[in-house]
Short mmCIF file of C-alpha atoms in Angstrom, two decimals:
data_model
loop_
_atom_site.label_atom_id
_atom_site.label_comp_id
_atom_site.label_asym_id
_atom_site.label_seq_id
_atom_site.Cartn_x
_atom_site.Cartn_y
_atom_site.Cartn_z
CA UNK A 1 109.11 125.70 128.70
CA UNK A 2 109.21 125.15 132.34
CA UNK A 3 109.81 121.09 133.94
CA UNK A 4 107.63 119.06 135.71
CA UNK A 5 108.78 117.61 138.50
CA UNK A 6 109.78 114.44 137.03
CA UNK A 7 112.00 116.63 134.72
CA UNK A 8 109.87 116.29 131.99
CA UNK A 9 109.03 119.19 129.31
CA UNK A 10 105.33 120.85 128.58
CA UNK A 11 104.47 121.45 125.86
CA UNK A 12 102.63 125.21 125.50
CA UNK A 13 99.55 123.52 125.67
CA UNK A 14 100.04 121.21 128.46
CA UNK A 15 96.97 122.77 130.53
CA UNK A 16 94.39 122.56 128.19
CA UNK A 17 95.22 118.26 127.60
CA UNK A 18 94.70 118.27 131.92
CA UNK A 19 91.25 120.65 131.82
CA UNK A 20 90.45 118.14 128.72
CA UNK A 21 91.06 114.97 130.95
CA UNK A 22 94.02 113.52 128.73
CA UNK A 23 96.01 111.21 130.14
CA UNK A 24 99.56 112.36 130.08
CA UNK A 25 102.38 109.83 129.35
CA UNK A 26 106.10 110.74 128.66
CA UNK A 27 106.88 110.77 124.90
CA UNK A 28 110.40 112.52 123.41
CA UNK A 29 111.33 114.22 126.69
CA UNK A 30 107.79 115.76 127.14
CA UNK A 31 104.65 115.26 129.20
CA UNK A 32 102.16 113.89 126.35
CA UNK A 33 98.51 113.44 126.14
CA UNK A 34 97.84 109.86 124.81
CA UNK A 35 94.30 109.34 125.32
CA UNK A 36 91.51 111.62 125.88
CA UNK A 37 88.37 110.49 128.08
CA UNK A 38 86.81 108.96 124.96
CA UNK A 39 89.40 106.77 124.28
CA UNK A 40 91.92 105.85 121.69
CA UNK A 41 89.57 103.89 119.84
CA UNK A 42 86.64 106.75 119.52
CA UNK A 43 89.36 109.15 118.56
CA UNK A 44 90.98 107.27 116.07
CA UNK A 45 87.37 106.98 114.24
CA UNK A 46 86.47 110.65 115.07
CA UNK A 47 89.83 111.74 112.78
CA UNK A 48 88.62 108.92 109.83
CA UNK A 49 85.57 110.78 109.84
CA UNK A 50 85.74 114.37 110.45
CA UNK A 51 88.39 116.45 112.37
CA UNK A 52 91.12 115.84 115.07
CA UNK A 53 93.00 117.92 116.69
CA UNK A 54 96.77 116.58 117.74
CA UNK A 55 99.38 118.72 119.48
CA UNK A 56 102.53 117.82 118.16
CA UNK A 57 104.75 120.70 119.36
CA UNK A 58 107.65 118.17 120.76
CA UNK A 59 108.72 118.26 117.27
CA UNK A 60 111.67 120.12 116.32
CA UNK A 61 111.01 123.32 114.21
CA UNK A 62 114.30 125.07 112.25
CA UNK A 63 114.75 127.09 109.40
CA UNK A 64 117.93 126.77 107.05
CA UNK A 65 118.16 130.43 105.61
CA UNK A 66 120.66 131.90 102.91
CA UNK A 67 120.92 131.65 99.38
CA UNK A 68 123.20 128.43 99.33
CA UNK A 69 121.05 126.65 101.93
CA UNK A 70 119.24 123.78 99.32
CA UNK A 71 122.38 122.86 97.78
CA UNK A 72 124.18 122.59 101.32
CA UNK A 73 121.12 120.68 102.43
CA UNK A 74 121.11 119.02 99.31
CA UNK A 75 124.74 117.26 100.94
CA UNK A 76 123.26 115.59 103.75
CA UNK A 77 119.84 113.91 102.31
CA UNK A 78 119.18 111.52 99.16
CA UNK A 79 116.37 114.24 97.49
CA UNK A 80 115.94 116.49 95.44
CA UNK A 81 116.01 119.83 97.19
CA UNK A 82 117.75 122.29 94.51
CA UNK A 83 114.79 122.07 92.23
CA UNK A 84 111.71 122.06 94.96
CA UNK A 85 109.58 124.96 94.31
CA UNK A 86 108.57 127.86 96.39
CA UNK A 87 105.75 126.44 98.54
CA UNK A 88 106.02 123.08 97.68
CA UNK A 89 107.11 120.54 100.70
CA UNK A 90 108.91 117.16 100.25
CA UNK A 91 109.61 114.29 102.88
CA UNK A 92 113.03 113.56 103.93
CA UNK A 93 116.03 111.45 105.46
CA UNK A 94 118.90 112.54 107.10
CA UNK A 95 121.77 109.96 106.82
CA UNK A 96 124.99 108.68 108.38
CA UNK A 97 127.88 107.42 106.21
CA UNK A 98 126.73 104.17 106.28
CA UNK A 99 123.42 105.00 104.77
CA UNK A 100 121.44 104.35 107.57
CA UNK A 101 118.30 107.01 108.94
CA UNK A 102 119.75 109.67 111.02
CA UNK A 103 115.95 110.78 111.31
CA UNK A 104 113.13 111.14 108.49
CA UNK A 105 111.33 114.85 108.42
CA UNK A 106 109.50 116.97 106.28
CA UNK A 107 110.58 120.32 104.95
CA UNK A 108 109.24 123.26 102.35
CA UNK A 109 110.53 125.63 100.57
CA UNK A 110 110.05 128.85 101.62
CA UNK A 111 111.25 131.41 99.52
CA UNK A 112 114.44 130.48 97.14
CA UNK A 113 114.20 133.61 95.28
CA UNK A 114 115.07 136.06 98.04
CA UNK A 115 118.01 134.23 99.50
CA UNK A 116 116.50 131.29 100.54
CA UNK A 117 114.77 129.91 103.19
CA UNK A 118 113.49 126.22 104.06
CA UNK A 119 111.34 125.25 107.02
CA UNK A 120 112.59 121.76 108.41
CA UNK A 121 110.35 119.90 110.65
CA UNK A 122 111.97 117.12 112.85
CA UNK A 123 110.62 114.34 115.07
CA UNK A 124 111.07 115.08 118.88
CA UNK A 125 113.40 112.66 120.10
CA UNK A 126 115.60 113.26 117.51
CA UNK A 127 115.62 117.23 117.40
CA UNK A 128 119.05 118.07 119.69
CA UNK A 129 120.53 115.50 117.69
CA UNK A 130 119.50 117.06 114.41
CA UNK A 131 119.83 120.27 114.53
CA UNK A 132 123.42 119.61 115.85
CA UNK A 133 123.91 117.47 113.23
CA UNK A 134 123.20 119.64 110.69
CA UNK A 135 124.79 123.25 112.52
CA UNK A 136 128.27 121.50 112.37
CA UNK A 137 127.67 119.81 108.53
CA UNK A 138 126.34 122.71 106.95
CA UNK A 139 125.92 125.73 109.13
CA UNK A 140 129.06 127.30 107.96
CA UNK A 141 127.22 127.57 104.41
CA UNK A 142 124.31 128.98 105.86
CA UNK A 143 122.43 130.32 108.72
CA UNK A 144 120.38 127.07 110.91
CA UNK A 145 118.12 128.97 113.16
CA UNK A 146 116.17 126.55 115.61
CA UNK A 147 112.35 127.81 116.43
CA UNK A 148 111.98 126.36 119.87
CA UNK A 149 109.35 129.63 120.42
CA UNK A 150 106.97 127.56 118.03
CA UNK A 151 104.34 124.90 118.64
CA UNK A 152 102.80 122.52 116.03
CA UNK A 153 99.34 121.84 115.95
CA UNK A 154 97.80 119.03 113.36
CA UNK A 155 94.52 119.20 112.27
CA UNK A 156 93.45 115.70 109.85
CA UNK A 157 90.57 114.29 108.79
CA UNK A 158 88.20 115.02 106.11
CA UNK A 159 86.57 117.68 107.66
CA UNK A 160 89.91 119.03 108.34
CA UNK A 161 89.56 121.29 105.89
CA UNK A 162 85.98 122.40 106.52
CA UNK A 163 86.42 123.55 110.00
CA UNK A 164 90.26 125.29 109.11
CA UNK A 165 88.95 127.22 105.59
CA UNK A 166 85.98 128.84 108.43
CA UNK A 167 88.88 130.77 110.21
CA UNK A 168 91.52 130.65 107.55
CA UNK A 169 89.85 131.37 104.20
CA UNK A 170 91.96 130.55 101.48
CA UNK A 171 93.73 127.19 102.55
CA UNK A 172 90.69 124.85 101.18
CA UNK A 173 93.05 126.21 97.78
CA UNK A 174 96.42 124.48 99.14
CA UNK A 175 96.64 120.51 97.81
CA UNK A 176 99.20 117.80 99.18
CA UNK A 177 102.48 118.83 100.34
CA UNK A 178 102.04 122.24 99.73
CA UNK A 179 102.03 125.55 102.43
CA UNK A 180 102.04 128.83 102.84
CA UNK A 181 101.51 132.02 105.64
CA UNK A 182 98.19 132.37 106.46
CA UNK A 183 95.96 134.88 109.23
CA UNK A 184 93.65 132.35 111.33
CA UNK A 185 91.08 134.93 112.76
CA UNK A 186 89.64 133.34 115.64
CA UNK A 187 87.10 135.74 116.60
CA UNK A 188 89.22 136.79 119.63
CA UNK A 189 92.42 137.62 118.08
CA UNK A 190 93.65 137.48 114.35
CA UNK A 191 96.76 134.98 114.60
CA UNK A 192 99.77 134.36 111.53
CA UNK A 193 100.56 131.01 111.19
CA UNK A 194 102.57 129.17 108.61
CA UNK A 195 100.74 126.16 107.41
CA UNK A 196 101.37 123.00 105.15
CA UNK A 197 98.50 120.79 103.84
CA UNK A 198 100.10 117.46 105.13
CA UNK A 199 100.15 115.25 108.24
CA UNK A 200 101.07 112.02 109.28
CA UNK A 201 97.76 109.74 109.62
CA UNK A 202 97.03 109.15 105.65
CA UNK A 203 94.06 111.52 106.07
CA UNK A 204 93.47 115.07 104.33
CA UNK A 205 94.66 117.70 106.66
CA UNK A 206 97.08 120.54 107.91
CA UNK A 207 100.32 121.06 110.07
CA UNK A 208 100.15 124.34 111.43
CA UNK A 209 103.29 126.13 113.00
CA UNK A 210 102.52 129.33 115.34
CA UNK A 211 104.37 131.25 117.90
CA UNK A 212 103.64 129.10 121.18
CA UNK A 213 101.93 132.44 123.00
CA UNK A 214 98.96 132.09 120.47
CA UNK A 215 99.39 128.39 120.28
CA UNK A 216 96.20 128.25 123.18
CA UNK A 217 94.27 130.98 121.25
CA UNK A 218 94.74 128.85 118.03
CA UNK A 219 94.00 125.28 119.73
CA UNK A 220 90.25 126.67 121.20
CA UNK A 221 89.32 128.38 118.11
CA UNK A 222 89.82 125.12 116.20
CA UNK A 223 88.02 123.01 118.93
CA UNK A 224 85.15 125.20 119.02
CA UNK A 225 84.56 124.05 115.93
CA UNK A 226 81.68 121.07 115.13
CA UNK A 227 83.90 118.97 113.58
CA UNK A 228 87.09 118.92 115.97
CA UNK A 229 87.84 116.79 118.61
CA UNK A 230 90.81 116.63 120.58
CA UNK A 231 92.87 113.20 119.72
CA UNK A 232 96.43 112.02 121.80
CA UNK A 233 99.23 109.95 120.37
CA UNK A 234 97.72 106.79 120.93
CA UNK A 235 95.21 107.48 117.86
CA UNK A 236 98.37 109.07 115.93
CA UNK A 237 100.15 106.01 116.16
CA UNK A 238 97.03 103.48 115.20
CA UNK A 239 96.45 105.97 112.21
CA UNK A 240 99.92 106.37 110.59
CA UNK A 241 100.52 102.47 111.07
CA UNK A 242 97.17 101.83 108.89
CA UNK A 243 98.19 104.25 106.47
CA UNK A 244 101.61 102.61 106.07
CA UNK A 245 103.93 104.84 107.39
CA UNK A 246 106.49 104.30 109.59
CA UNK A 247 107.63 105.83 112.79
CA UNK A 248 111.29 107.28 113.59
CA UNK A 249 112.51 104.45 116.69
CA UNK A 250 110.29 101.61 115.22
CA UNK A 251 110.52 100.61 111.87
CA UNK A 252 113.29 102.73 110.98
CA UNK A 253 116.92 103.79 112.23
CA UNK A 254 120.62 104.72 111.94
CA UNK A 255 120.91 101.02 111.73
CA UNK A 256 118.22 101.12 108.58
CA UNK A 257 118.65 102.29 105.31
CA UNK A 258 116.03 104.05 102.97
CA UNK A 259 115.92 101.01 100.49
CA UNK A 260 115.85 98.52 103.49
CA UNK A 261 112.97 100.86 105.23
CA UNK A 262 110.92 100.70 101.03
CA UNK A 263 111.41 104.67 101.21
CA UNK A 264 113.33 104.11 97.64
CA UNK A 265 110.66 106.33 96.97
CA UNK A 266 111.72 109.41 98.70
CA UNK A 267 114.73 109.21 96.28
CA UNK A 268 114.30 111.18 93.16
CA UNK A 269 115.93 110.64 89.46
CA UNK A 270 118.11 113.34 90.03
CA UNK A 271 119.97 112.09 92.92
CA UNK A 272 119.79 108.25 91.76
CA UNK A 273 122.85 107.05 89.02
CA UNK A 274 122.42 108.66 85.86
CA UNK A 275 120.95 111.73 87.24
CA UNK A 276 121.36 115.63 87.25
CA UNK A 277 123.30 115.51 90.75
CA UNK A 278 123.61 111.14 91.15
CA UNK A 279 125.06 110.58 94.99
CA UNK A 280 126.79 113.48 96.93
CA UNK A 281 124.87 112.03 100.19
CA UNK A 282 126.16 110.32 103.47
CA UNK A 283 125.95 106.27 102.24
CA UNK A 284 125.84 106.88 98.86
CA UNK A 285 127.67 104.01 97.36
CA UNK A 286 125.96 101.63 99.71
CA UNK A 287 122.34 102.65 98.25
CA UNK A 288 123.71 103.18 95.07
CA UNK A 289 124.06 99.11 95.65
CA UNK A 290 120.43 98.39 96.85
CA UNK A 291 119.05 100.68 94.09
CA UNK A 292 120.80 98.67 91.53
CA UNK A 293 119.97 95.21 93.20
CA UNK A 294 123.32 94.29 93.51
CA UNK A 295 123.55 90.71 95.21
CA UNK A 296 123.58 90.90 98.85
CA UNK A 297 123.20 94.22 99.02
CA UNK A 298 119.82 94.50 100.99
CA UNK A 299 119.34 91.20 103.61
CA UNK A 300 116.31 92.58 104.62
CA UNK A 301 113.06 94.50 104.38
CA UNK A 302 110.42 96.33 105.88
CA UNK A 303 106.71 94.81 105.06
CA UNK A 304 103.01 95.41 106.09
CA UNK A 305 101.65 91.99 108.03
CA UNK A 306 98.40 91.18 108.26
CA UNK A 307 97.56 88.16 111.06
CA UNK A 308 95.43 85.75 109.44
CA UNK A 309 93.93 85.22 113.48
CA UNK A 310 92.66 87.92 115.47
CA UNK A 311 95.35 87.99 117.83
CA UNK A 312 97.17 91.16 118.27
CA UNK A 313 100.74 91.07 117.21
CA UNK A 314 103.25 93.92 119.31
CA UNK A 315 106.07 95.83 118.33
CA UNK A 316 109.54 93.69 119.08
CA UNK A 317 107.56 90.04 118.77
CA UNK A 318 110.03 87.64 117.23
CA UNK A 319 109.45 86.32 113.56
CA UNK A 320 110.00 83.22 112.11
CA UNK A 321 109.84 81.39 108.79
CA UNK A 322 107.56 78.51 108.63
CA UNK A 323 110.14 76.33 109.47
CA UNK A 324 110.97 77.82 112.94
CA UNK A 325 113.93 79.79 112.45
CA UNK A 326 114.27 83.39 113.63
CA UNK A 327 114.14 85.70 110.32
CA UNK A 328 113.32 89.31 111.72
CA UNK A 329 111.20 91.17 114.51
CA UNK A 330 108.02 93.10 114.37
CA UNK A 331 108.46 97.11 114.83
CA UNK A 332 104.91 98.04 115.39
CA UNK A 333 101.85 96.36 115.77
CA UNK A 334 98.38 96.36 116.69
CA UNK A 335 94.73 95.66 116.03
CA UNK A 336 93.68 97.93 113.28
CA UNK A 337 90.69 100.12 114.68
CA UNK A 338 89.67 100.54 110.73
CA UNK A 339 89.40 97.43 109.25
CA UNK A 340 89.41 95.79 112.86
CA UNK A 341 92.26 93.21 111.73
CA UNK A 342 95.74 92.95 113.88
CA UNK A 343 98.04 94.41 111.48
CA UNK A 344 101.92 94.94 111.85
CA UNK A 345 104.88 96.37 110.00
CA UNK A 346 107.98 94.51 110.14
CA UNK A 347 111.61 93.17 108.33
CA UNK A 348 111.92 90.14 106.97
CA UNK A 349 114.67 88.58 104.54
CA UNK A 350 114.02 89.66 100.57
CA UNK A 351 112.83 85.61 99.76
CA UNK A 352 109.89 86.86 101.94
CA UNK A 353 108.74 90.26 100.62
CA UNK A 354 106.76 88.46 97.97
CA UNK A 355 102.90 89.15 98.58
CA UNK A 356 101.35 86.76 99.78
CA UNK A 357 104.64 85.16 101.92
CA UNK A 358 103.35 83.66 104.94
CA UNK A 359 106.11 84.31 108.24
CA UNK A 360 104.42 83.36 111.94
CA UNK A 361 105.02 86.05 114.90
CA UNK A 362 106.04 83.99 117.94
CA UNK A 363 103.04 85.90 120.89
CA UNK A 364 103.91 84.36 124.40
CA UNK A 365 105.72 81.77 122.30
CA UNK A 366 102.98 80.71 119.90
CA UNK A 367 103.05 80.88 115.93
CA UNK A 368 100.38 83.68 114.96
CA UNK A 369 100.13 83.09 111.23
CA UNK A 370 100.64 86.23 109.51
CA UNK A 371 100.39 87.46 105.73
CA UNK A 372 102.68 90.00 104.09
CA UNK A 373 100.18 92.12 102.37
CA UNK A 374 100.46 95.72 100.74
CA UNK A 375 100.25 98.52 102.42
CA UNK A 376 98.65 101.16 103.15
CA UNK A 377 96.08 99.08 105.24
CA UNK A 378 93.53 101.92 104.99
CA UNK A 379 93.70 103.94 101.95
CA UNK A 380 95.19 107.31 101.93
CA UNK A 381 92.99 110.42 101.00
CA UNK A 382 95.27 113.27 100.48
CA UNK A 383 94.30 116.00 99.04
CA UNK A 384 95.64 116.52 95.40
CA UNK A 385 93.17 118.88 93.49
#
């Protein structure tokens, strides 16, 4: 990958975003499309009704290969990695000691059988970081090869699936969470890909991996189809905060744990107390704690917001109780394009998590009444057979 002139990275398909008019913003280190021509509001529709196309190749791609790699991965996250089976993917967190999110990713498991071999997928800013992180925790139990030479391409959306299965015949079979290696024949060229059925904006859809030479090939094929449009990280980020999830530098960090964060769920039996393999994870005891309830354990935690006025309510916007004093902040926000509401995620004290608890965000110092409602805000349609 060669720098711009503002030192910034490209991503392999930085010259198709310019001939499609996106405008390019810096995001993780890279040069980004945010918006295409039609806007952040069209695209963000466009993927809730039939297919978008978003280039996420800033992420970090590694594989963890050798036959003790789950249980040495097993060491630095609170899941269940041992017993994931071949093909089957599961979402993440990377700790510190003190329990907080080192960074949240997905990975599958690739083949166990034959020595094994897990495909981690990292968020962008984080990736250096990461993969450091877990070369000088784990690498001396097996082999953490980095995959810089591959892009990421997303395709979600309902249709998703009807414009991928044309190329790719046999992933309409795949459900949630699951992946495989597939041959996307484009017509032009035949192309091997490695592909999950997964994605990050609570719609059906696919995360495709491919070596970053065919990564244009790939990217035209799919946009030649009727149903695909090309969509920037401005509609990523108004789709994942409807469908409840939260982004890495937001609403969670090293300074957040999983049960503050409501990821509890990301923790199965087997690592919890009582289980197969209980703790053995950075910030164990500490969780341990917040799992169990223990009294001051957790101070706060992360809730969806709804404003109750149609004022849009920003990432870093002061809250307070109803009686004026500072409880928390808001870490993202925005006027729902779905359900055309101003939404928000934020923390707020454990008295307040109730739903239904009223808090005010303080916008150019004014109370904007808000509502601490369940979320998703849109619901999720994920694919599950």
């Amino acid at each position: 990958m060669s720098a711009t002139p503002n030192d910034l990275l490209q991503v392999p398909l930085n010259d198709l975003h310019l001939a499609l008019g996106a405008r390019m913003v810096p995001f993780a280190g890279y040069s980004m499309p945010v918006q295409y021509p039609e806007g952040l509001m069209a695209e963000h529709k466009h993927t809730r009704t039939a297919a978008g196309l978003f280039d996420v190749s800033h992420m970090g791609q590694l594989r963890l290969v050798g036959p003790d790699a789950a249980a040495a991965f097993e060491t630095l996250v609170p899941v269940d990695v041992i017993d994931l089976g071949v093909g089957k993917q599961r979402y993440g967190l990377l700790l510190n000691d003190e329990g907080g999110i080192i960074d949240d990713l997905m990975f599958v498991n690739r083949d166990h059988a034959n020595g094994g071999d897990l495909f981690v997928i990292v968020n962008g800013a984080c990736k250096l970081g990461d993969i450091a992180h877990i070369q000088a925790k784990i690498g001396h139990r097996c082999q953490v090869i980095p995959m810089p030479e591959r892009a990421l391409l997303a395709l979600q959306g309902p249709l998703a699936v009807t414009a991928l299965s044309r190329l790719a015949p046999g992933v309409e079979q795949l459900v949630f969470m699951t992946g495989g290696s597939f041959t996307v024949d484009t017509g032009e060229q035949k192309i091997d890909v490695y592909l999950t059925r997964s994605g990050y904006t609570g719609e059906d859809g696919f995360e495709v991996s491919v070596d970053a030479s065919q990564a244009m090939t790939l990217a035209r094929a799919l946009l030649a189809q009727p149903e695909v449009k090309p969509i920037g990280l401005g509609a990523r980020n108004s789709l994942r905060l409807e469908a409840g999830l939260p982004l890495y530098g937001n609403d969670i960090d090293t300074t957040t744990t999983p049960i503050e964060a409501g990821l509890q769920w990301a923790i199965q039996k087997v690592r919890r107390a009582g289980g197969a393999r209980a703790g053995g994870f950075p910030g164990a005891d500490k969780i341990r704690a917040q799992l169990a309830g223990e009294a001051g354990s957790v101070t706060r935690k992360r809730v969806g917001l709804k404003a109750l006025a149609r004022i849009p309510v920003r990432e870093h916007v002061e809250l307070q109780n109803l009686a004026g004093e500072p409880i928390g902040e808001v870490t993202s926000g925005l006027l729902g394009p779905t359900i055309d509401q101003p939404i928000a995620m934020g923390y707020v004290p454990p008295s307040l998590t109730t739903l239904g608890s009223q808090v005010n965000a303080m916008v150019r110092g004014k109370p904007v009444t808000m509502e601490v409602v369940a979320m998703p805000f849109v619901p999720t349609h994920y694919f599950r057979g």
